[in-house]
CSV table of C-alpha atoms in Angstrom, one decimal:
chain,number,residue,atom,x,y,z
Q,910,MET,CA,135.0,103.1,69.6
Q,911,ASN,CA,132.9,100.9,67.4
Q,912,THR,CA,135.2,98.0,68.3
Q,913,ASP,CA,134.6,98.6,72.0
Q,914,MET,CA,130.8,98.8,71.5
Q,915,ASN,CA,130.8,95.6,69.5
Q,916,LYS,CA,132.8,93.9,72.3
Q,917,ILE,CA,130.3,95.1,74.9
Q,918,GLU,CA,127.3,94.0,72.9
Q,919,SER,CA,129.0,90.6,72.3
Q,920,ASP,CA,129.8,90.1,76.0
Q,921,PHE,CA,126.2,91.1,76.9
Q,922,ALA,CA,124.8,88.6,74.4
Q,923,GLN,CA,127.0,85.9,75.6
Q,924,GLY,CA,126.0,86.6,79.2
Q,925,GLN,CA,122.4,86.5,78.2
Q,926,THR,CA,122.8,83.2,76.4
Q,927,ALA,CA,124.8,81.7,79.3
Q,928,GLY,CA,122.2,82.9,81.8
Q,929,ASN,CA,119.4,81.4,79.7
Q,930,TYR,CA,121.2,78.1,79.4
Q,931,ARG,CA,121.8,77.8,83.1
Q,932,ARG,CA,118.2,78.6,83.8
Q,933,TRP,CA,117.0,76.1,81.2
Q,934,LEU,CA,119.1,73.4,82.8
Q,935,TYR,CA,117.8,74.3,86.3
Q,936,SER,CA,114.2,74.2,85.0
Q,937,LEU,CA,114.8,70.8,83.3
Q,938,ILE,CA,116.1,69.4,86.6
Q,939,LEU,CA,113.0,70.8,88.4
Q,940,TYR,CA,110.6,69.3,85.8
Q,941,LEU,CA,112.4,65.9,86.3
Q,942,LEU,CA,112.1,66.2,90.1
Q,943,THR,CA,108.4,67.2,90.0
Q,944,PRO,CA,107.1,63.7,90.7
Q,945,LEU,CA,109.3,63.5,93.8
Q,946,VAL,CA,108.1,67.0,94.9
Q,947,LEU,CA,104.5,65.7,94.6
Q,948,LEU,CA,105.3,62.6,96.6
Q,949,ARG,CA,106.8,64.8,99.3
Q,950,LEU,CA,103.7,66.9,99.3
Q,951,PHE,CA,101.5,63.8,99.8
Q,952,TRP,CA,103.8,62.5,102.5
Q,953,ARG,CA,103.6,65.8,104.4
Q,954,ALA,CA,99.9,65.8,104.0
Q,955,LYS,CA,99.7,62.5,105.8
Q,956,LYS,CA,101.0,64.2,108.9
Q,957,LEU,CA,99.3,67.6,108.2
Q,958,PRO,CA,96.3,67.3,105.8
Q,959,ALA,CA,96.3,71.1,105.3
Q,960,TYR,CA,99.3,70.6,102.9
Q,961,MET,CA,96.8,69.3,100.3
Q,962,ARG,CA,94.5,72.3,100.7
Q,963,HIS,CA,94.4,74.3,97.5
Q,964,TRP,CA,97.3,72.1,96.0
Q,965,GLN,CA,96.4,73.5,92.6
Q,966,HIS,CA,97.7,76.9,93.6
Q,967,ARG,CA,101.2,75.5,93.6
Q,968,PHE,CA,100.8,75.0,89.8
Q,969,GLY,CA,99.5,78.5,89.2
Q,970,TRP,CA,95.8,77.4,88.9
Q,971,ILE,CA,94.3,80.2,91.0
Q,972,GLN,CA,91.1,82.2,90.7
Q,973,VAL,CA,92.1,85.8,91.6
Q,974,PRO,CA,89.1,87.7,93.1
Q,975,GLU,CA,88.0,90.8,91.3
Q,976,GLY,CA,90.1,93.8,92.3
Q,977,PHE,CA,93.1,91.9,93.4
Q,978,GLN,CA,95.1,92.0,90.1
Q,979,HIS,CA,97.8,94.7,89.3
Q,980,GLY,CA,98.8,95.0,93.0
Q,981,ILE,CA,101.7,94.1,95.3
Q,982,TRP,CA,102.8,90.5,95.5
Q,983,ILE,CA,104.4,89.5,98.8
Q,984,HIS,CA,105.9,86.0,99.3
Q,985,ALA,CA,106.4,84.8,102.8
Q,986,VAL,CA,107.2,81.2,102.9
Q,987,SER,CA,106.1,80.2,106.4
Q,988,PHE,CA,104.9,81.4,109.8
Q,989,GLY,CA,108.1,83.3,110.7
Q,990,GLU,CA,108.4,85.2,107.4
Q,991,THR,CA,104.6,86.0,107.5
Q,992,GLN,CA,105.1,87.4,111.1
Q,993,ALA,CA,108.0,89.5,109.9
Q,994,ALA,CA,105.9,90.9,107.0
Q,995,LYS,CA,103.3,92.3,109.4
Q,996,PRO,CA,104.8,95.8,109.9
Q,997,LEU,CA,105.6,96.0,106.1
Q,998,ILE,CA,102.1,95.1,105.1
Q,999,ALA,CA,100.6,97.5,107.7
Q,1000,ARG,CA,102.7,100.3,106.2
Q,1001,LEU,CA,101.9,99.4,102.6
Q,1002,GLN,CA,98.1,99.4,103.4
Q,1003,GLU,CA,98.5,102.7,105.1
Q,1004,LEU,CA,100.4,104.3,102.2
Q,1005,TYR,CA,98.7,102.7,99.2
Q,1006,VAL,CA,95.1,102.4,100.3
Q,1007,ASP,CA,93.8,101.6,96.8
Q,1008,THR,CA,96.5,99.1,95.8
Q,1009,PRO,CA,95.6,95.4,96.3
Q,1010,ILE,CA,98.0,93.1,98.1
Q,1011,LEU,CA,98.5,89.4,97.3
Q,1012,ILE,CA,100.4,87.3,99.8
Q,1013,THR,CA,101.6,83.8,99.0
Q,1014,ASN,CA,102.8,81.2,101.4
Q,1015,SER,CA,104.4,77.7,101.1
Q,1016,THR,CA,103.2,76.2,104.4
Q,1017,PRO,CA,99.8,75.8,106.1
Q,1018,THR,CA,101.1,77.7,109.2
Q,1019,GLY,CA,102.1,80.7,107.1
Q,1020,ALA,CA,98.8,80.6,105.2
Q,1021,SER,CA,96.8,80.3,108.4
Q,1022,LEU,CA,98.5,83.3,110.0
Q,1023,ALA,CA,98.0,85.4,106.9
Q,1024,GLN,CA,94.3,84.6,106.7
Q,1025,HIS,CA,93.8,85.2,110.5
Q,1026,THR,CA,95.8,88.5,110.4
Q,1027,TRP,CA,94.5,90.2,107.3
Q,1028,GLY,CA,91.3,88.3,106.4
Q,1029,GLU,CA,89.7,89.7,103.2
Q,1030,SER,CA,91.8,92.9,103.2
Q,1031,LEU,CA,94.2,91.0,101.0
Q,1032,PHE,CA,94.2,87.9,98.8
Q,1033,GLN,CA,96.1,84.9,100.1
Q,1034,CYS,CA,97.1,81.8,98.1
Q,1035,TYR,CA,99.9,79.2,98.0
Q,1036,ALA,CA,103.1,80.1,96.1
Q,1037,PRO,CA,103.7,78.6,92.7
Q,1038,TYR,CA,106.4,76.1,92.1
Q,1039,ASP,CA,109.4,77.6,90.3
Q,1040,LEU,CA,108.6,75.9,86.9
Q,1041,PRO,CA,108.6,78.2,83.9
Q,1042,SER,CA,105.1,77.3,82.7
Q,1043,VAL,CA,103.7,77.5,86.3
Q,1044,VAL,CA,105.3,80.9,87.0
Q,1045,ASN,CA,104.0,82.2,83.7
Q,1046,ARG,CA,100.5,81.1,84.5
Q,1047,PHE,CA,100.7,82.6,88.0
Q,1048,ILE,CA,102.1,85.9,86.9
Q,1049,GLY,CA,99.7,86.1,84.0
Q,1050,ARG,CA,96.7,85.7,86.4
Q,1051,THR,CA,97.9,88.0,89.2
Q,1052,LYS,CA,99.7,90.7,87.0
Q,1053,PRO,CA,101.7,92.2,89.9
Q,1054,ARG,CA,103.1,95.7,89.7
Q,1055,LEU,CA,105.7,95.1,92.5
Q,1056,ALA,CA,107.1,91.8,93.9
Q,1057,ILE,CA,108.5,91.5,97.5
Q,1058,PHE,CA,110.2,88.3,98.6
Q,1059,MET,CA,110.7,88.0,102.4
Q,1060,GLU,CA,114.1,86.9,103.8
Q,1061,THR,CA,115.8,84.3,101.6
Q,1062,GLU,CA,113.4,83.4,98.8
Q,1063,ILE,CA,115.6,83.3,95.6
Q,1064,TRP,CA,113.7,81.6,92.8
Q,1065,PRO,CA,115.4,82.0,89.3
Q,1066,ASN,CA,112.3,81.5,87.1
Q,1067,GLN,CA,110.1,83.8,89.2
Q,1068,ILE,CA,112.7,86.5,89.4
Q,1069,HIS,CA,113.5,86.2,85.7
Q,1070,GLN,CA,109.9,86.4,84.5
Q,1071,LEU,CA,109.1,89.3,86.7
Q,1072,GLN,CA,112.2,91.2,85.5
Q,1073,GLN,CA,111.2,90.4,81.9
Q,1074,ARG,CA,107.8,92.0,82.5
Q,1075,GLY,CA,109.4,95.1,84.0
Q,1076,VAL,CA,108.2,94.4,87.5
Q,1077,PRO,CA,110.4,95.8,90.3
Q,1078,ILE,CA,111.6,92.9,92.7
Q,1079,LEU,CA,112.6,93.5,96.3
Q,1080,LEU,CA,114.2,91.0,98.6
Q,1081,VAL,CA,113.2,92.3,102.1
Q,1082,ASN,CA,114.6,91.5,105.5
Q,1083,ALA,CA,117.1,89.3,103.7
Q,1084,ARG,CA,119.4,87.0,105.6
Q,1085,LEU,CA,122.0,84.5,104.4
Q,1086,SER,CA,123.7,82.1,106.7
Q,1087,GLU,CA,127.2,80.8,106.0
Q,1088,LYS,CA,125.8,77.4,105.2
Q,1089,SER,CA,123.2,78.8,102.8
Q,1090,ALA,CA,125.8,80.9,101.1
Q,1091,LYS,CA,128.0,77.8,100.5
Q,1092,GLY,CA,125.0,76.0,99.0
Q,1093,TYR,CA,124.3,78.9,96.6
Q,1094,GLN,CA,128.0,79.0,95.7
Q,1095,ARG,CA,127.7,75.6,94.2
Q,1096,PHE,CA,125.5,77.2,91.5
Q,1097,SER,CA,127.4,80.4,91.5
Q,1098,ALA,CA,126.7,81.4,87.9
Q,1099,LEU,CA,122.9,80.9,88.1
Q,1100,THR,CA,122.9,82.6,91.6
Q,1101,LYS,CA,124.8,85.6,90.4
Q,1102,ASP,CA,122.6,86.0,87.4
Q,1103,THR,CA,119.4,85.7,89.5
Q,1104,LEU,CA,120.5,88.1,92.3
Q,1105,ASN,CA,121.5,90.8,89.9
Q,1106,LYS,CA,117.9,90.8,88.4
Q,1107,LEU,CA,116.6,91.9,91.8
Q,1108,THR,CA,115.9,95.7,92.0
Q,1109,LEU,CA,117.1,95.8,95.7
Q,1110,ALA,CA,117.9,93.6,98.6
Q,1111,THR,CA,117.5,95.0,102.1
Q,1112,VAL,CA,119.6,92.9,104.4
Q,1113,GLN,CA,119.6,92.4,108.2
Q,1114,ASP,CA,123.3,93.1,108.9
Q,1115,GLU,CA,126.7,93.6,107.4
Q,1116,ALA,CA,127.5,89.9,107.6
Q,1117,ASP,CA,124.5,89.2,105.4
Q,1118,ALA,CA,125.5,92.0,103.0
Q,1119,ALA,CA,129.0,90.5,102.7
Q,1120,ARG,CA,127.7,87.0,101.9
Q,1121,PHE,CA,125.4,88.4,99.1
Q,1122,LYS,CA,128.3,90.3,97.7
Q,1123,SER,CA,130.4,87.1,97.8
Q,1124,LEU,CA,127.8,85.5,95.5
Q,1125,GLY,CA,128.3,88.3,92.9
Q,1126,MET,CA,125.5,90.6,93.8
Q,1127,ALA,CA,126.2,94.2,92.8
Q,1128,ASP,CA,127.0,96.5,95.8
Q,1129,GLU,CA,124.5,99.2,94.8
Q,1130,LYS,CA,121.7,96.6,95.0
Q,1131,ILE,CA,122.3,95.8,98.7
Q,1132,LYS,CA,121.2,98.0,101.6
Q,1133,VAL,CA,121.7,97.1,105.3
Q,1134,THR,CA,118.5,98.1,107.1
Q,1135,GLY,CA,118.3,95.8,110.1
Q,1136,SER,CA,115.5,93.4,110.9
Q,1137,ILE,CA,112.0,94.6,110.3
Q,1138,LYS,CA,110.8,92.4,113.1
Q,1139,SER,CA,111.9,95.1,115.5
Q,1140,ASP,CA,109.3,97.4,113.7
Q,1141,LEU,CA,106.4,95.1,114.7
Q,1142,PHE,CA,103.7,96.8,116.6
Q,1143,ILE,CA,102.8,94.9,119.8
Q,1144,PRO,CA,99.2,95.7,121.0
Q,1145,PRO,CA,99.0,96.9,124.7
Q,1146,SER,CA,96.6,94.0,125.3
Q,1147,LEU,CA,99.3,91.5,124.3
Q,1148,VAL,CA,101.8,93.3,126.6
Q,1149,GLU,CA,99.4,93.0,129.5
Q,1150,ALA,CA,98.9,89.3,128.8
Q,1151,GLY,CA,102.6,88.9,128.8
Q,1152,HIS,CA,102.9,90.6,132.2
Q,1153,ALA,CA,100.1,88.4,133.5
Q,1154,LEU,CA,101.8,85.2,132.3
Q,1155,ARG,CA,105.1,86.3,133.9
Q,1156,ALA,CA,103.3,86.9,137.2
Q,1157,THR,CA,101.7,83.4,137.0
Q,1158,LEU,CA,105.1,81.8,136.3
Q,1159,GLY,CA,106.8,83.7,139.0
Q,1160,ALA,CA,108.4,87.1,138.7
Q,1161,HIS,CA,111.9,85.9,139.5
Q,1162,ARG,CA,111.7,82.4,138.2
Q,1163,PRO,CA,114.3,81.7,135.4
Q,1164,VAL,CA,112.6,80.8,132.1
Q,1165,VAL,CA,114.2,79.2,129.1
Q,1166,ILE,CA,112.3,79.4,125.8
Q,1167,ALA,CA,113.1,77.0,122.9
Q,1168,ALA,CA,111.1,78.5,120.0
Q,1169,SER,CA,110.6,77.5,116.4
Q,1170,THR,CA,112.3,74.1,116.9
Q,1171,HIS,CA,112.4,71.5,114.2
Q,1172,GLU,CA,111.9,67.8,114.4
Q,1173,GLY,CA,114.7,66.2,116.3
Q,1174,GLU,CA,115.8,69.4,118.0
Q,1175,GLU,CA,113.4,68.9,120.9
Q,1176,THR,CA,115.3,65.8,122.1
Q,1177,LEU,CA,118.5,67.8,122.3
Q,1178,VAL,CA,116.8,70.7,124.1
Q,1179,LEU,CA,115.2,68.3,126.7
Q,1180,SER,CA,118.5,66.6,127.2
Q,1181,ALA,CA,120.3,70.0,127.8
Q,1182,PHE,CA,117.4,71.1,130.0
Q,1183,LYS,CA,117.7,68.0,132.2
Q,1184,GLU,CA,121.3,68.9,132.9
Q,1185,LEU,CA,120.4,72.5,133.5
Q,1186,THR,CA,117.9,71.6,136.2
Q,1187,LYS,CA,120.7,70.0,138.2
Q,1188,LEU,CA,122.3,73.5,138.5
Q,1189,VAL,CA,119.1,75.5,138.6
Q,1190,PRO,CA,116.2,73.3,140.0
Q,1191,GLU,CA,113.5,76.0,139.7
Q,1192,VAL,CA,114.1,76.7,136.0
Q,1193,LEU,CA,111.1,76.4,133.6
Q,1194,LEU,CA,111.3,75.3,130.0
Q,1195,ILE,CA,108.8,76.6,127.4
Q,1196,LEU,CA,109.0,74.5,124.2
Q,1197,VAL,CA,107.4,76.0,121.1
Q,1198,PRO,CA,107.9,73.7,118.1
Q,1199,ARG,CA,107.9,75.3,114.6
């Protein structure tokens, strides 16, 4: 019996050591890449100056307003994830009236949507880079009691430090494409170690669940719940505006919507649309870049 216990303790210690080493190596690479990350931030700011707004937040230098510590931290990287978080935040604010909510974003579009939607009812700032010292500073200042990451935000240092502090960590509305799964598989040991520090991952469908399991995440930590975007409340005024727009466009006119397109995709869409008009001359294209 003692021999078995010694083996278990030895295996656990080796696992901890191996996990620490992988995370240390990952962190070292991130530190070395930091100058390039900053150059990319400056480059993006040339096109969209808002990227430089509150740049210090990304290094954990934030001033948390009084009353917003010891709350729920929600990370939604961009516009789509912030939109998906709407029904979740509405429910949290309904159930936990006295619990402050902090939302972090990585893009100006996500930050703008958060500020426009919730105003001062929650605290919004930019997400910290996943560097150990930065994460430590951020968590030390915000002191979250619960962390919720939207969709596919898997950051080893953030998740590790939260777990070390005993903070429950949820990955909500999680999705994982085949391409992303293959990318994570290249760092399988670190990915497995990180995923199993999550308290729970609620995934959109069985295919997503299978991909998370293939990366070594424990079955009991994965729940298929569907997409929470279907839980989004649509105000009657918005429904009426939609009906009015449809009437303006023509009740029976075929409409193609290309939404959340990235740079370069618009050219492909326009080329395909040009061919489509030869078959359906009256078709209308609505292009909505990301």
